[in-house]
Amino acid sequence: MSIKNNCKSSSSRKTLIALAIGAAVSSGHVYAQENDNEVQNTEIEKIEVTGSRLTRTTFDAPSPTTVISAQSIQMTGALNMNDVLSTMPQFGKGFDATDGNYSFGNSGINAPDLRDLGPTRTLNLVNGKRPISITNDSNIMLTDIGIIPSELIERVEVLTGGGSAVYGSDAVAGVVNFILKKDFEGTAIRSQVGGTDAGGASSRSLTVTHGLNFDDGRGNFSMSVDYFEQEALYYKDRPGSANTKRFIPNPANTGPNDGIPDQIIATDLTYPNFGADKNVFGVWNTATGGADWYQLDDGVASLRTPNTSVVDGWLATDGSGFDPVEWGMARNPYDRTNAYARFGYIFDEVTMAIDVMYSKTKSQDEIDPPFVWDTWTTVETLTADGITVPDSVQDTLNAYGDNWLLLPYTFDEAGGRGHKNEREYFSTSLTLEGDINDNWSWDVYVTTGFTKAKLNSDNALRNDRFNSGNFTLIGPCQEQGNCPSFSPFEPASQDVLDYVMASHETTTDVKGHGFAANISGDVYELPAGRIQVSAGAELRYESLDYRPSELWSSGKLSSQMTGIDDVSRNIKEVYGEFLIPVVADAAFAKSIEVEGAVRYAKYSTESASFTSSKLGVNWAINDDLRFRTTYSRAVRAPQLGEMFSGLSIGYSDLTDPCDSDQIDGGPSDGRRKANCKSLGITDGWDSNLKGKRGKIISSGNTQLSEETATTLTAGFVFQPTYLDNLRVSIDYYDIDLADLIVSFGASSVLSNCVDLESINNEYCAQIERDSNGDVLSVRDTFLNADNSRRRGVDVEADYAIDMAKSFDLPGTFTLAMGVTRQLEKSYTEYDFVEGKPLKSDALGSLGAPKWKTDVMATYNLDELSVRWTTKFTQGGPRYNDLNPDRYENQEIEDSIVHNLWVGYDLTPTANIYVGVNNVTDETWLDNPFTNWGALNYSLLGRAFYAGVNYSF
């Protein structure tokens, strides 16, 4: 196979220099075995770099840009691009294969998160254009990069800092631009299989790419088909993961600041009453102050978990309960089929390109079976409701001298609750480019596309057919007098399951259309060079149509969702950009260039319009040293889902400030305790939210306005002429984001209710409590409220050594490094109690490491290539400023992962390779803060893969 340059237009000239990127770009991820001779012999013409629409003769733009080559991608063994990006120093976790558990529709989503500001603040592009979005289970639009097969990618360009002046909304943290291969000639096949040492998460892929030239090279048609499948990794396949290991109260603790940990690590934990595969009931043990748990086998009751072995009301420490990881996936399965085609033709005056992309992905999650929370009841109440209490249960109660029992129920016979996500993506575009004269060019771009998502939910318990308060069947069967027999002391029959369980389907459709026209060229000749300008206009349309199943929207299930009825908006934007050469060939200034851009946007869903801008300076002192800086104002417009989401009801972990463990907190004047008392709650009261999820009612907010950010990058590039093949760049970044669109948070609503001067406030009005104080529901919504800031320094360096010249040894050796030293990861929210902003900085804690580093060493000898990669993420405490007595072993160890890749060219057209990721088999299962498999602390363990490339 060959990739052949056939074109003479500006579009083709961009393709011509793709091979030169490894030598021209400041990057720690692009130097894998590019051919230096080929680079030097390639004629470099004007090109377009991510972050600007102006063309230039080099990649020396003022904004720091990291480039990841196709070869470096292959050397990771990753078949999903988010697996490559999420472990790089510049990125946070984003959405990945670990996000499916206890979500309705997040499984299968892959969305990068530059600078850990949230995936919605990273703009993702394909060939410089916006792809059509998909939505997560909160109806937030995201670009799913999982639909982009890694084999089709020529390179990835990562721009740090605001890019809104060039690309529009969302480019707050930066831009990730996926440049796809084009102008193929020939056929290429790649296949790869992989698995893990401990089992689970095996993968396989096959990609076939074909291209041909015609009409004496004026035309090219290329296409590619890709299939990728990855199996699930279950928590039960990694002993010690998830809730089997947690922090629990330390019985040896004597009080605050005693040098004894308040919370200690417990292993082999189980659930006394949750996820039960037996019928269970609890009886109050007066001597121990809690419930002893019994199980029933063929109607015979026996003690399973004594209260003395129960901590926090929901964890058994003696292993007598039910397995917490019987259900649940550490990584969701994933199935992807992609097809991509491109047709290009060079007419006499115009170059035309038509692109078509289709993708279909499938994923799913599976959690514990449907259940009913435990509730206290009496024998008399159960009997009055027609439920026969087994003699062994009655005998057990008699032994305790009580007639009250704590009764939960798990529909174990139904199996786990599953959510299957199927998404389709389609887009097509037409690009026309041409030259007006030698100095001016134009281009026009038109695109249209859609995404369709189907969510199939299984084993949903119907509240209109099962009364969880008294364990009876209700609804049509009750009215007709033909309800199947059911008892909370017996397994559910198939007839019962058929009646109370439901499967339902929810659909989400997103449509997008776009048109852009640009013109650029030289306007005036200065002593230092020509002034360049670019201007253009862009029109976009996007719509969101969310249709939950009739059953889900009816309120007959445990949660409720209201649809978004095909809301849409138009976006109109105009922009201008300039580059002015100020100085050339002067002392201490080989060149000084100033460039800037401004973009005006008008959204039909907002009464206000907004403007983005940037100003950059590029100062090359000589051929060795160049300084660069960019200051910009970036924006993120509120999304359709944030504005128009209907009423939804869900469940999440909440903290009740009136709970016995929380009531002494809050303001120092003791108002929390007094306000809780005004709500009828006294000291020692245990909230119903302890160990359980609370009901949250949420909705959109049409009054939202845009987020704004000021971003600054400043640094230098050092590439000494006296030392071949060395390049070093150091860049400072500062992203200050204001007016964040956030959910206020149901727990914040709860705390503000009782921490303000009195309970006569707007927050208490959003809370519904029962007469006994239990929280029945909390209302929440989106609003522009908080600020966030990221500051740090990126260091990238690479050095290629000709071993024969330097050490009289065969082969070549390349050492590359990418380092991020984070200086600030702060969040500022307004404290309504104190009446002032409250700033917290998580820097140095788990999830906010000060240091992240990638180091890559590559050795090439004839047909053999070897790469060793070390990835370092600094550990730290779970929370900053935490009392050292709070947790045992609260300091999290560093994450250090070593990867090995070996490739061999059998022939000029055939290559085989093998790899081992996580060579030392790190899993970090010893700490409850890392045993879930996130934040660069993966549960995969050692993984293997092997593949083949063949072209003809």
PDB file of N, CA and C in Angstrom, residues 189-263:
ATOM      1  N   ILE A 189      -4.636  -4.213   5.873  1.00  0.00           N
ATOM      2  CA  ILE A 189      -5.415  -4.994   6.844  1.00  0.00           C
ATOM      3  C   ILE A 189      -4.664  -4.982   8.174  1.00  0.00           C
ATOM      4  N   ARG A 190      -5.391  -4.716   9.227  1.00  0.00           N
ATOM      5  CA  ARG A 190      -4.809  -4.807  10.566  1.00  0.00           C
ATOM      6  C   ARG A 190      -5.753  -5.607  11.451  1.00  0.00           C
ATOM      7  N   SER A 191      -5.181  -6.513  12.226  1.00  0.00           N
ATOM      8  CA  SER A 191      -5.972  -7.289  13.180  1.00  0.00           C
ATOM      9  C   SER A 191      -5.205  -7.388  14.493  1.00  0.00           C
ATOM     10  N   GLN A 192      -5.952  -7.357  15.604  1.00  0.00           N
ATOM     11  CA  GLN A 192      -5.323  -7.427  16.924  1.00  0.00           C
ATOM     12  C   GLN A 192      -6.227  -8.169  17.893  1.00  0.00           C
ATOM     13  N   VAL A 193      -5.636  -8.953  18.780  1.00  0.00           N
ATOM     14  CA  VAL A 193      -6.352  -9.618  19.864  1.00  0.00           C
ATOM     15  C   VAL A 193      -5.616  -9.324  21.163  1.00  0.00           C
ATOM     16  N   GLY A 194      -6.347  -9.337  22.269  1.00  0.00           N
ATOM     17  CA  GLY A 194      -5.723  -9.062  23.553  1.00  0.00           C
ATOM     18  C   GLY A 194      -6.538  -9.601  24.701  1.00  0.00           C
ATOM     19  N   GLY A 195      -5.926  -9.634  25.868  1.00  0.00           N
ATOM     20  CA  GLY A 195      -6.594 -10.105  27.075  1.00  0.00           C
ATOM     21  C   GLY A 195      -5.791  -9.719  28.297  1.00  0.00           C
ATOM     22  N   THR A 196      -6.279 -10.102  29.453  1.00  0.00           N
ATOM     23  CA  THR A 196      -5.602  -9.785  30.700  1.00  0.00           C
ATOM     24  C   THR A 196      -5.137 -11.057  31.388  1.00  0.00           C
ATOM     25  N   ASP A 197      -4.087 -10.918  32.185  1.00  0.00           N
ATOM     26  CA  ASP A 197      -3.486 -12.054  32.878  1.00  0.00           C
ATOM     27  C   ASP A 197      -4.473 -12.701  33.844  1.00  0.00           C
ATOM     28  N   ALA A 198      -5.289 -11.880  34.517  1.00  0.00           N
ATOM     29  CA  ALA A 198      -6.227 -12.395  35.518  1.00  0.00           C
ATOM     30  C   ALA A 198      -7.600 -12.691  34.935  1.00  0.00           C
ATOM     31  N   GLY A 199      -7.785 -12.482  33.627  1.00  0.00           N
ATOM     32  CA  GLY A 199      -9.061 -12.753  32.982  1.00  0.00           C
ATOM     33  C   GLY A 199      -9.946 -11.531  32.891  1.00  0.00           C
ATOM     34  N   GLY A 200     -10.811 -11.526  31.902  1.00  0.00           N
ATOM     35  CA  GLY A 200     -11.732 -10.417  31.687  1.00  0.00           C
ATOM     36  C   GLY A 200     -11.171  -9.368  30.754  1.00  0.00           C
ATOM     37  N   ALA A 201     -12.062  -8.589  30.143  1.00  0.00           N
ATOM     38  CA  ALA A 201     -11.711  -7.453  29.278  1.00  0.00           C
ATOM     39  C   ALA A 201     -10.893  -7.867  28.065  1.00  0.00           C
ATOM     40  N   SER A 202     -11.105  -9.060  27.543  1.00  0.00           N
ATOM     41  CA  SER A 202     -10.409  -9.461  26.316  1.00  0.00           C
ATOM     42  C   SER A 202     -10.947  -8.642  25.147  1.00  0.00           C
ATOM     43  N   SER A 203     -10.137  -8.478  24.111  1.00  0.00           N
ATOM     44  CA  SER A 203     -10.524  -7.628  22.989  1.00  0.00           C
ATOM     45  C   SER A 203     -10.038  -8.220  21.686  1.00  0.00           C
ATOM     46  N   ARG A 204     -10.668  -7.792  20.600  1.00  0.00           N
ATOM     47  CA  ARG A 204     -10.275  -8.219  19.267  1.00  0.00           C
ATOM     48  C   ARG A 204     -10.719  -7.150  18.270  1.00  0.00           C
ATOM     49  N   SER A 205      -9.982  -7.009  17.189  1.00  0.00           N
ATOM     50  CA  SER A 205     -10.346  -6.001  16.204  1.00  0.00           C
ATOM     51  C   SER A 205      -9.869  -6.431  14.822  1.00  0.00           C
ATOM     52  N   LEU A 206     -10.528  -5.877  13.821  1.00  0.00           N
ATOM     53  CA  LEU A 206     -10.139  -6.096  12.427  1.00  0.00           C
ATOM     54  C   LEU A 206     -10.476  -4.825  11.655  1.00  0.00           C
ATOM     55  N   THR A 207      -9.487  -4.304  10.927  1.00  0.00           N
ATOM     56  CA  THR A 207      -9.681  -3.111  10.108  1.00  0.00           C
ATOM     57  C   THR A 207      -9.182  -3.385   8.697  1.00  0.00           C
ATOM     58  N   VAL A 208     -10.014  -3.066   7.716  1.00  0.00           N
ATOM     59  CA  VAL A 208      -9.645  -3.206   6.307  1.00  0.00           C
ATOM     60  C   VAL A 208      -9.791  -1.839   5.653  1.00  0.00           C
ATOM     61  N   THR A 209      -8.716  -1.355   5.036  1.00  0.00           N
ATOM     62  CA  THR A 209      -8.710  -0.051   4.377  1.00  0.00           C
ATOM     63  C   THR A 209      -8.287  -0.241   2.926  1.00  0.00           C
ATOM     64  N   HIS A 210      -9.010   0.416   2.027  1.00  0.00           N
ATOM     65  CA  HIS A 210      -8.698   0.281   0.598  1.00  0.00           C
ATOM     66  C   HIS A 210      -8.830   1.642  -0.068  1.00  0.00           C
ATOM     67  N   GLY A 211      -7.922   1.922  -1.009  1.00  0.00           N
ATOM     68  CA  GLY A 211      -7.990   3.177  -1.736  1.00  0.00           C
ATOM     69  C   GLY A 211      -7.426   3.030  -3.133  1.00  0.00           C
ATOM     70  N   LEU A 212      -7.883   3.879  -4.035  1.00  0.00           N
ATOM     71  CA  LEU A 212      -7.376   3.839  -5.404  1.00  0.00           C
ATOM     72  C   LEU A 212      -7.399   5.240  -5.989  1.00  0.00           C
ATOM     73  N   ASN A 213      -6.443   5.490  -6.869  1.00  0.00           N
ATOM     74  CA  ASN A 213      -6.381   6.742  -7.609  1.00  0.00           C
ATOM     75  C   ASN A 213      -6.910   6.525  -9.024  1.00  0.00           C
ATOM     76  N   PHE A 214      -7.410   7.584  -9.637  1.00  0.00           N
ATOM     77  CA  PHE A 214      -7.902   7.467 -11.000  1.00  0.00           C
ATOM     78  C   PHE A 214      -7.750   8.820 -11.708  1.00  0.00           C
ATOM     79  N   ASP A 215      -7.975   8.789 -13.013  1.00  0.00           N
ATOM     80  CA  ASP A 215      -7.872   9.983 -13.852  1.00  0.00           C
ATOM     81  C   ASP A 215      -6.513  10.659 -13.676  1.00  0.00           C
ATOM     82  N   ASP A 216      -5.460   9.869 -13.849  1.00  0.00           N
ATOM     83  CA  ASP A 216      -4.088  10.378 -13.764  1.00  0.00           C
ATOM     84  C   ASP A 216      -3.792  11.049 -12.434  1.00  0.00           C
ATOM     85  N   GLY A 217      -4.348  10.491 -11.369  1.00  0.00           N
ATOM     86  CA  GLY A 217      -4.056  11.004 -10.043  1.00  0.00           C
ATOM     87  C   GLY A 217      -4.884  12.190  -9.611  1.00  0.00           C
ATOM     88  N   ARG A 218      -5.813  12.638 -10.438  1.00  0.00           N
ATOM     89  CA  ARG A 218      -6.654  13.770 -10.034  1.00  0.00           C
ATOM     90  C   ARG A 218      -7.722  13.357  -9.025  1.00  0.00           C
ATOM     91  N   GLY A 219      -8.081  12.093  -9.058  1.00  0.00           N
ATOM     92  CA  GLY A 219      -9.124  11.624  -8.156  1.00  0.00           C
ATOM     93  C   GLY A 219      -8.626  10.517  -7.256  1.00  0.00           C
ATOM     94  N   ASN A 220      -9.256  10.407  -6.092  1.00  0.00           N
ATOM     95  CA  ASN A 220      -8.942   9.331  -5.154  1.00  0.00           C
ATOM     96  C   ASN A 220     -10.217   8.913  -4.433  1.00  0.00           C
ATOM     97  N   PHE A 221     -10.371   7.597  -4.297  1.00  0.00           N
ATOM     98  CA  PHE A 221     -11.462   7.051  -3.494  1.00  0.00           C
ATOM     99  C   PHE A 221     -10.841   6.116  -2.466  1.00  0.00           C
ATOM    100  N   SER A 222     -11.176   6.319  -1.215  1.00  0.00           N
ATOM    101  CA  SER A 222     -10.666   5.447  -0.166  1.00  0.00           C
ATOM    102  C   SER A 222     -11.784   5.133   0.811  1.00  0.00           C
ATOM    103  N   MET A 223     -11.705   3.963   1.405  1.00  0.00           N
ATOM    104  CA  MET A 223     -12.718   3.552   2.369  1.00  0.00           C
ATOM    105  C   MET A 223     -12.089   2.625   3.393  1.00  0.00           C
ATOM    106  N   SER A 224     -12.733   2.529   4.533  1.00  0.00           N
ATOM    107  CA  SER A 224     -12.233   1.674   5.594  1.00  0.00           C
ATOM    108  C   SER A 224     -13.403   1.119   6.386  1.00  0.00           C
ATOM    109  N   VAL A 225     -13.281  -0.123   6.794  1.00  0.00           N
ATOM    110  CA  VAL A 225     -14.277  -0.773   7.646  1.00  0.00           C
ATOM    111  C   VAL A 225     -13.540  -1.310   8.868  1.00  0.00           C
ATOM    112  N   ASP A 226     -14.099  -1.056  10.018  1.00  0.00           N
ATOM    113  CA  ASP A 226     -13.425  -1.405  11.271  1.00  0.00           C
ATOM    114  C   ASP A 226     -14.402  -2.100  12.206  1.00  0.00           C
ATOM    115  N   TYR A 227     -13.928  -3.162  12.848  1.00  0.00           N
ATOM    116  CA  TYR A 227     -14.727  -3.844  13.880  1.00  0.00           C
ATOM    117  C   TYR A 227     -13.868  -3.992  15.122  1.00  0.00           C
ATOM    118  N   PHE A 228     -14.451  -3.670  16.271  1.00  0.00           N
ATOM    119  CA  PHE A 228     -13.741  -3.761  17.544  1.00  0.00           C
ATOM    120  C   PHE A 228     -14.698  -4.278  18.606  1.00  0.00           C
ATOM    121  N   GLU A 229     -14.227  -5.226  19.391  1.00  0.00           N
ATOM    122  CA  GLU A 229     -15.048  -5.785  20.465  1.00  0.00           C
ATOM    123  C   GLU A 229     -14.195  -5.942  21.714  1.00  0.00           C
ATOM    124  N   GLN A 230     -14.726  -5.497  22.842  1.00  0.00           N
ATOM    125  CA  GLN A 230     -14.067  -5.691  24.135  1.00  0.00           C
ATOM    126  C   GLN A 230     -15.066  -6.258  25.120  1.00  0.00           C
ATOM    127  N   GLU A 231     -14.679  -7.321  25.790  1.00  0.00           N
ATOM    128  CA  GLU A 231     -15.567  -7.967  26.743  1.00  0.00           C
ATOM    129  C   GLU A 231     -15.528  -7.256  28.096  1.00  0.00           C
ATOM    130  N   ALA A 232     -16.472  -7.575  28.940  1.00  0.00           N
ATOM    131  CA  ALA A 232     -16.601  -6.918  30.243  1.00  0.00           C
ATOM    132  C   ALA A 232     -15.534  -7.422  31.217  1.00  0.00           C
ATOM    133  N   LEU A 233     -15.249  -6.576  32.186  1.00  0.00           N
ATOM    134  CA  LEU A 233     -14.481  -6.989  33.358  1.00  0.00           C
ATOM    135  C   LEU A 233     -15.395  -6.821  34.564  1.00  0.00           C
ATOM    136  N   TYR A 234     -15.668  -7.912  35.265  1.00  0.00           N
ATOM    137  CA  TYR A 234     -16.553  -7.887  36.427  1.00  0.00           C
ATOM    138  C   TYR A 234     -15.739  -7.673  37.712  1.00  0.00           C
ATOM    139  N   TYR A 235     -16.336  -6.949  38.632  1.00  0.00           N
ATOM    140  CA  TYR A 235     -15.658  -6.746  39.910  1.00  0.00           C
ATOM    141  C   TYR A 235     -15.342  -8.073  40.598  1.00  0.00           C
ATOM    142  N   LYS A 236     -16.213  -9.050  40.422  1.00  0.00           N
ATOM    143  CA  LYS A 236     -15.983 -10.330  41.092  1.00  0.00           C
ATOM    144  C   LYS A 236     -14.759 -11.052  40.544  1.00  0.00           C
ATOM    145  N   ASP A 237     -14.276 -10.608  39.356  1.00  0.00           N
ATOM    146  CA  ASP A 237     -13.058 -11.198  38.810  1.00  0.00           C
ATOM    147  C   ASP A 237     -11.798 -10.574  39.398  1.00  0.00           C
ATOM    148  N   ARG A 238     -11.955  -9.570  40.250  1.00  0.00           N
ATOM    149  CA  ARG A 238     -10.825  -8.933  40.917  1.00  0.00           C
ATOM    150  C   ARG A 238     -11.092  -8.923  42.419  1.00  0.00           C
ATOM    151  N   PRO A 239     -10.744 -10.014  43.114  1.00  0.00           N
ATOM    152  CA  PRO A 239     -10.983 -10.093  44.559  1.00  0.00           C
ATOM    153  C   PRO A 239     -10.369  -8.904  45.293  1.00  0.00           C
ATOM    154  N   GLY A 240     -11.165  -8.329  46.207  1.00  0.00           N
ATOM    155  CA  GLY A 240     -10.698  -7.163  46.948  1.00  0.00           C
ATOM    156  C   GLY A 240     -11.136  -5.851  46.349  1.00  0.00           C
ATOM    157  N   SER A 241     -11.908  -5.895  45.253  1.00  0.00           N
ATOM    158  CA  SER A 241     -12.337  -4.667  44.604  1.00  0.00           C
ATOM    159  C   SER A 241     -13.669  -4.189  45.159  1.00  0.00           C
ATOM    160  N   ALA A 242     -13.992  -2.937  44.836  1.00  0.00           N
ATOM    161  CA  ALA A 242     -15.291  -2.332  45.133  1.00  0.00           C
ATOM    162  C   ALA A 242     -15.637  -2.445  46.617  1.00  0.00           C
ATOM    163  N   ASN A 243     -16.893  -2.767  46.934  1.00  0.00           N
ATOM    164  CA  ASN A 243     -17.355  -2.702  48.318  1.00  0.00           C
ATOM    165  C   ASN A 243     -16.914  -3.868  49.184  1.00  0.00           C
ATOM    166  N   THR A 244     -16.112  -4.769  48.664  1.00  0.00           N
ATOM    167  CA  THR A 244     -15.574  -5.821  49.530  1.00  0.00           C
ATOM    168  C   THR A 244     -14.503  -5.268  50.461  1.00  0.00           C
ATOM    169  N   LYS A 245     -14.015  -4.079  50.161  1.00  0.00           N
ATOM    170  CA  LYS A 245     -13.010  -3.428  51.006  1.00  0.00           C
ATOM    171  C   LYS A 245     -13.389  -1.971  51.145  1.00  0.00           C
ATOM    172  N   ARG A 246     -13.610  -1.547  52.385  1.00  0.00           N
ATOM    173  CA  ARG A 246     -14.036  -0.171  52.646  1.00  0.00           C
ATOM    174  C   ARG A 246     -13.457   0.301  53.979  1.00  0.00           C
ATOM    175  N   PHE A 247     -13.584   1.601  54.201  1.00  0.00           N
ATOM    176  CA  PHE A 247     -13.281   2.136  55.522  1.00  0.00           C
ATOM    177  C   PHE A 247     -14.509   1.980  56.421  1.00  0.00           C
ATOM    178  N   ILE A 248     -14.276   1.525  57.649  1.00  0.00           N
ATOM    179  CA  ILE A 248     -15.350   1.378  58.629  1.00  0.00           C
ATOM    180  C   ILE A 248     -14.908   2.023  59.934  1.00  0.00           C
ATOM    181  N   PRO A 249     -15.847   2.354  60.825  1.00  0.00           N
ATOM    182  CA  PRO A 249     -15.469   2.955  62.113  1.00  0.00           C
ATOM    183  C   PRO A 249     -14.516   2.052  62.898  1.00  0.00           C
ATOM    184  N   ASN A 250     -13.527   2.664  63.502  1.00  0.00           N
ATOM    185  CA  ASN A 250     -12.523   1.935  64.271  1.00  0.00           C
ATOM    186  C   ASN A 250     -13.016   1.746  65.702  1.00  0.00           C
ATOM    187  N   PRO A 251     -13.251   0.525  66.131  1.00  0.00           N
ATOM    188  CA  PRO A 251     -13.746   0.317  67.501  1.00  0.00           C
ATOM    189  C   PRO A 251     -12.735   0.745  68.557  1.00  0.00           C
ATOM    190  N   ALA A 252     -11.460   0.864  68.165  1.00  0.00           N
ATOM    191  CA  ALA A 252     -10.440   1.265  69.131  1.00  0.00           C
ATOM    192  C   ALA A 252     -10.304   2.772  69.252  1.00  0.00           C
ATOM    193  N   ASN A 253     -11.060   3.515  68.450  1.00  0.00           N
ATOM    194  CA  ASN A 253     -10.957   4.970  68.467  1.00  0.00           C
ATOM    195  C   ASN A 253     -11.483   5.523  69.788  1.00  0.00           C
ATOM    196  N   THR A 254     -10.719   6.436  70.395  1.00  0.00           N
ATOM    197  CA  THR A 254     -11.113   6.997  71.692  1.00  0.00           C
ATOM    198  C   THR A 254     -11.603   8.438  71.591  1.00  0.00           C
ATOM    199  N   GLY A 255     -11.558   9.012  70.377  1.00  0.00           N
ATOM    200  CA  GLY A 255     -12.011  10.382  70.230  1.00  0.00           C
ATOM    201  C   GLY A 255     -11.143  11.156  69.272  1.00  0.00           C
ATOM    202  N   PRO A 256     -11.453  12.441  69.065  1.00  0.00           N
ATOM    203  CA  PRO A 256     -10.674  13.242  68.112  1.00  0.00           C
ATOM    204  C   PRO A 256      -9.249  13.495  68.589  1.00  0.00           C
ATOM    205  N   ASN A 257      -8.341  13.559  67.626  1.00  0.00           N
ATOM    206  CA  ASN A 257      -6.949  13.916  67.875  1.00  0.00           C
ATOM    207  C   ASN A 257      -6.273  13.030  68.923  1.00  0.00           C
ATOM    208  N   ASP A 258      -6.630  11.725  68.890  1.00  0.00           N
ATOM    209  CA  ASP A 258      -6.010  10.799  69.841  1.00  0.00           C
ATOM    210  C   ASP A 258      -4.887   9.988  69.214  1.00  0.00           C
ATOM    211  N   GLY A 259      -4.592  10.273  67.925  1.00  0.00           N
ATOM    212  CA  GLY A 259      -3.544   9.518  67.249  1.00  0.00           C
ATOM    213  C   GLY A 259      -3.993   8.157  66.761  1.00  0.00           C
ATOM    214  N   ILE A 260      -5.283   7.866  66.947  1.00  0.00           N
ATOM    215  CA  ILE A 260      -5.844   6.585  66.513  1.00  0.00           C
ATOM    216  C   ILE A 260      -6.784   6.847  65.345  1.00  0.00           C
ATOM    217  N   PRO A 261      -6.667   6.119  64.235  1.00  0.00           N
ATOM    218  CA  PRO A 261      -7.536   6.375  63.079  1.00  0.00           C
ATOM    219  C   PRO A 261      -9.017   6.218  63.435  1.00  0.00           C
ATOM    220  N   ASP A 262      -9.827   7.175  62.976  1.00  0.00           N
ATOM    221  CA  ASP A 262     -11.270   7.074  63.165  1.00  0.00           C
ATOM    222  C   ASP A 262     -11.854   5.968  62.294  1.00  0.00           C
ATOM    223  N   GLN A 263     -11.300   5.806  61.096  1.00  0.00           N
ATOM    224  CA  GLN A 263     -11.782   4.816  60.142  1.00  0.00           C
ATOM    225  C   GLN A 263     -10.624   3.898  59.764  1.00  0.00           C
TER     226      GLN A 263
END
